[in-house]
Amino acid sequence: MKSWYTDARFGMFVHWGLYSMVGRGEWDRAVSQVPREDYAGLMKVFNPAAFDARAFVQVAADAGQKWITITSRHHDGFSMYDTRLSDFKITNSPFGRDPIAELAQACRDFGIKLGFYVSLVDWHHPGYRDPAGWQDYIGFLHGQVEELCTQYGELGQVWFDGDWPHSSAPKRHPGWFTMDRPWGYERLYSMIHDLQPEAVVLNNRKSGLQPGEDVQGFENDLPGENSTGLNPTPIVPGVPLETASP
């Protein structure tokens, strides 16, 4: 295990995306059943003009945080960086800048590790919910991870979310989630470890660890307690544990 991670007890996990405009959370498109084109229209007015990467990282540093993991793309499919693989991205909004590039520079200046949350779900990409387009979607997903691993310097973490074998989400939101399809994890993880040897890989699957994963995560809970019902898997011995909670 990477020594920097085992020595760094505290990190900041940041959710930020197009959904912040409506103020109902990152699942709002599915919860509110917002049509694709209506939701995509938010990009035309998205302009977080007050964003200041240095001030942002300064807050984290002053609070004793050792790393920042931020959403590169959440389930809504809106990329918060200048991806070459999609037009649905922040650099096509009125903001017009790549805040992840600015954040990466600020993290280097303050000596804080930068990590990326990567959604395995994408409600904007047509291949995600279409079995005929699945390979196209997987190529897109892996391609975005490669971009993140090559465009922003040294990374500390890649944090995956959206493959939940024990989740009730598909039943609660029928048609919005794809389950039991091949993600190509072996190839994906190998790429990350080759391109970013200091980065740890966490997959928020809540079902133990697979080869290539470095950390067992517990969302909104303490390891082993499962007080929320979201983390039924027992602690895996001998690996670092991470809890993400508000």
Coordinates of C-alpha atoms in Angstrom, one line a residue, residues 19-147:
Y19 CA -26.9 19.4 -10.3
S20 CA -25.8 22.1 -7.8
M21 CA -27.9 24.6 -9.8
V22 CA -31.2 22.9 -8.8
G23 CA -30.2 22.2 -5.2
R24 CA -31.8 18.8 -4.9
G25 CA -28.7 16.6 -5.0
E26 CA -26.7 14.7 -7.6
W27 CA -29.5 12.1 -8.2
D28 CA -32.1 14.7 -9.1
R29 CA -32.3 13.9 -12.8
A30 CA -33.5 10.3 -11.9
V31 CA -35.5 11.3 -8.9
S32 CA -37.4 14.0 -10.7
Q33 CA -37.5 12.1 -14.0
V34 CA -35.9 15.1 -15.9
P35 CA -35.7 14.5 -19.7
R36 CA -32.2 14.4 -21.2
E37 CA -32.5 17.5 -23.2
D38 CA -34.1 19.5 -20.4
Y39 CA -31.3 18.6 -18.0
A40 CA -28.6 19.3 -20.7
G41 CA -30.0 22.8 -21.0
L42 CA -28.6 23.6 -17.6
M43 CA -25.1 23.6 -19.1
K44 CA -26.1 26.8 -21.0
V45 CA -26.4 28.8 -17.8
F46 CA -23.9 27.1 -15.6
N47 CA -21.3 29.7 -14.5
P48 CA -19.7 29.2 -11.0
A49 CA -17.8 32.4 -11.5
A50 CA -16.8 32.7 -7.8
F51 CA -14.7 29.5 -8.0
D52 CA -11.2 30.1 -6.7
A53 CA -9.0 27.0 -6.7
R54 CA -6.4 28.4 -4.4
A55 CA -8.9 29.6 -1.9
F56 CA -10.6 26.2 -2.0
V57 CA -7.4 24.3 -1.4
Q58 CA -6.3 26.7 1.3
V59 CA -9.5 25.8 3.3
A60 CA -8.6 22.2 3.0
A61 CA -5.0 22.7 4.0
D62 CA -6.0 24.9 7.0
A63 CA -8.3 22.1 8.1
G64 CA -5.5 19.6 8.1
Q65 CA -6.7 17.6 5.0
K66 CA -4.1 15.6 3.2
W67 CA -6.0 14.9 0.0
I68 CA -9.0 16.2 -1.9
T69 CA -11.2 13.8 -4.0
I70 CA -13.6 15.6 -6.3
T71 CA -16.3 14.6 -8.7
S72 CA -14.9 14.5 -12.2
R73 CA -18.3 13.3 -13.5
H74 CA -21.3 12.2 -11.6
H75 CA -24.3 10.0 -12.6
D76 CA -25.8 12.9 -14.6
G77 CA -22.9 12.6 -17.2
F78 CA -21.7 16.2 -17.0
S79 CA -17.9 16.3 -17.0
M80 CA -16.4 18.8 -14.7
Y81 CA -13.2 18.9 -16.7
D82 CA -12.1 19.5 -20.3
T83 CA -12.7 16.0 -21.6
R84 CA -12.1 15.3 -25.3
L85 CA -14.7 12.5 -25.3
S86 CA -17.9 14.5 -24.6
D87 CA -19.4 17.9 -25.4
F88 CA -21.4 17.7 -22.2
K89 CA -18.7 19.4 -20.1
I90 CA -18.0 22.5 -18.1
T91 CA -15.7 24.1 -20.7
N92 CA -18.7 24.3 -23.0
S93 CA -20.7 26.2 -20.3
P94 CA -20.5 30.0 -19.8
F95 CA -17.8 29.3 -17.1
G96 CA -15.6 28.2 -20.0
R97 CA -12.6 27.0 -17.8
D98 CA -11.3 23.7 -16.6
P99 CA -11.6 23.9 -12.8
I100 CA -9.9 20.6 -12.3
A101 CA -6.8 21.9 -14.0
E102 CA -6.8 24.9 -11.7
L103 CA -7.5 22.6 -8.7
A104 CA -4.6 20.3 -9.7
Q105 CA -2.2 23.2 -9.8
A106 CA -3.4 24.5 -6.4
C107 CA -3.0 21.1 -4.8
R108 CA 0.6 20.9 -6.1
D109 CA 1.3 24.3 -4.6
F110 CA -0.1 23.4 -1.2
G111 CA 1.3 19.8 -1.1
I112 CA -2.1 18.1 -1.1
K113 CA -2.9 15.0 -3.1
L114 CA -5.7 15.2 -5.7
G115 CA -8.1 12.4 -6.4
F116 CA -11.1 11.9 -8.6
Y117 CA -14.5 10.4 -8.1
V118 CA -15.6 8.7 -11.3
S119 CA -19.1 7.6 -11.8
L120 CA -19.6 4.3 -13.5
V121 CA -23.2 5.5 -14.2
D122 CA -23.8 8.0 -17.0
W123 CA -27.4 9.1 -17.7
H124 CA -26.3 11.3 -20.6
H125 CA -24.3 8.8 -22.6
P126 CA -26.8 6.8 -24.8
G127 CA -24.7 3.6 -24.5
Y128 CA -25.0 3.3 -20.7
R129 CA -28.6 2.1 -20.7
D130 CA -28.6 0.4 -24.1
P131 CA -27.1 -3.1 -24.2
A132 CA -26.3 -2.6 -27.9
G133 CA -24.2 0.4 -27.0
W134 CA -22.5 -1.1 -24.0
Q135 CA -19.0 -1.5 -25.6
D136 CA -19.1 2.0 -26.8
Y137 CA -19.9 3.2 -23.3
I138 CA -17.1 1.1 -21.8
G139 CA -14.7 2.6 -24.3
F140 CA -15.9 6.1 -23.2
L141 CA -15.6 5.3 -19.5
H142 CA -12.1 3.9 -19.8
G143 CA -11.1 6.7 -22.0
Q144 CA -12.2 9.3 -19.5
V145 CA -10.2 7.5 -16.7
E146 CA -7.1 7.6 -19.0
E147 CA -7.6 11.3 -19.5

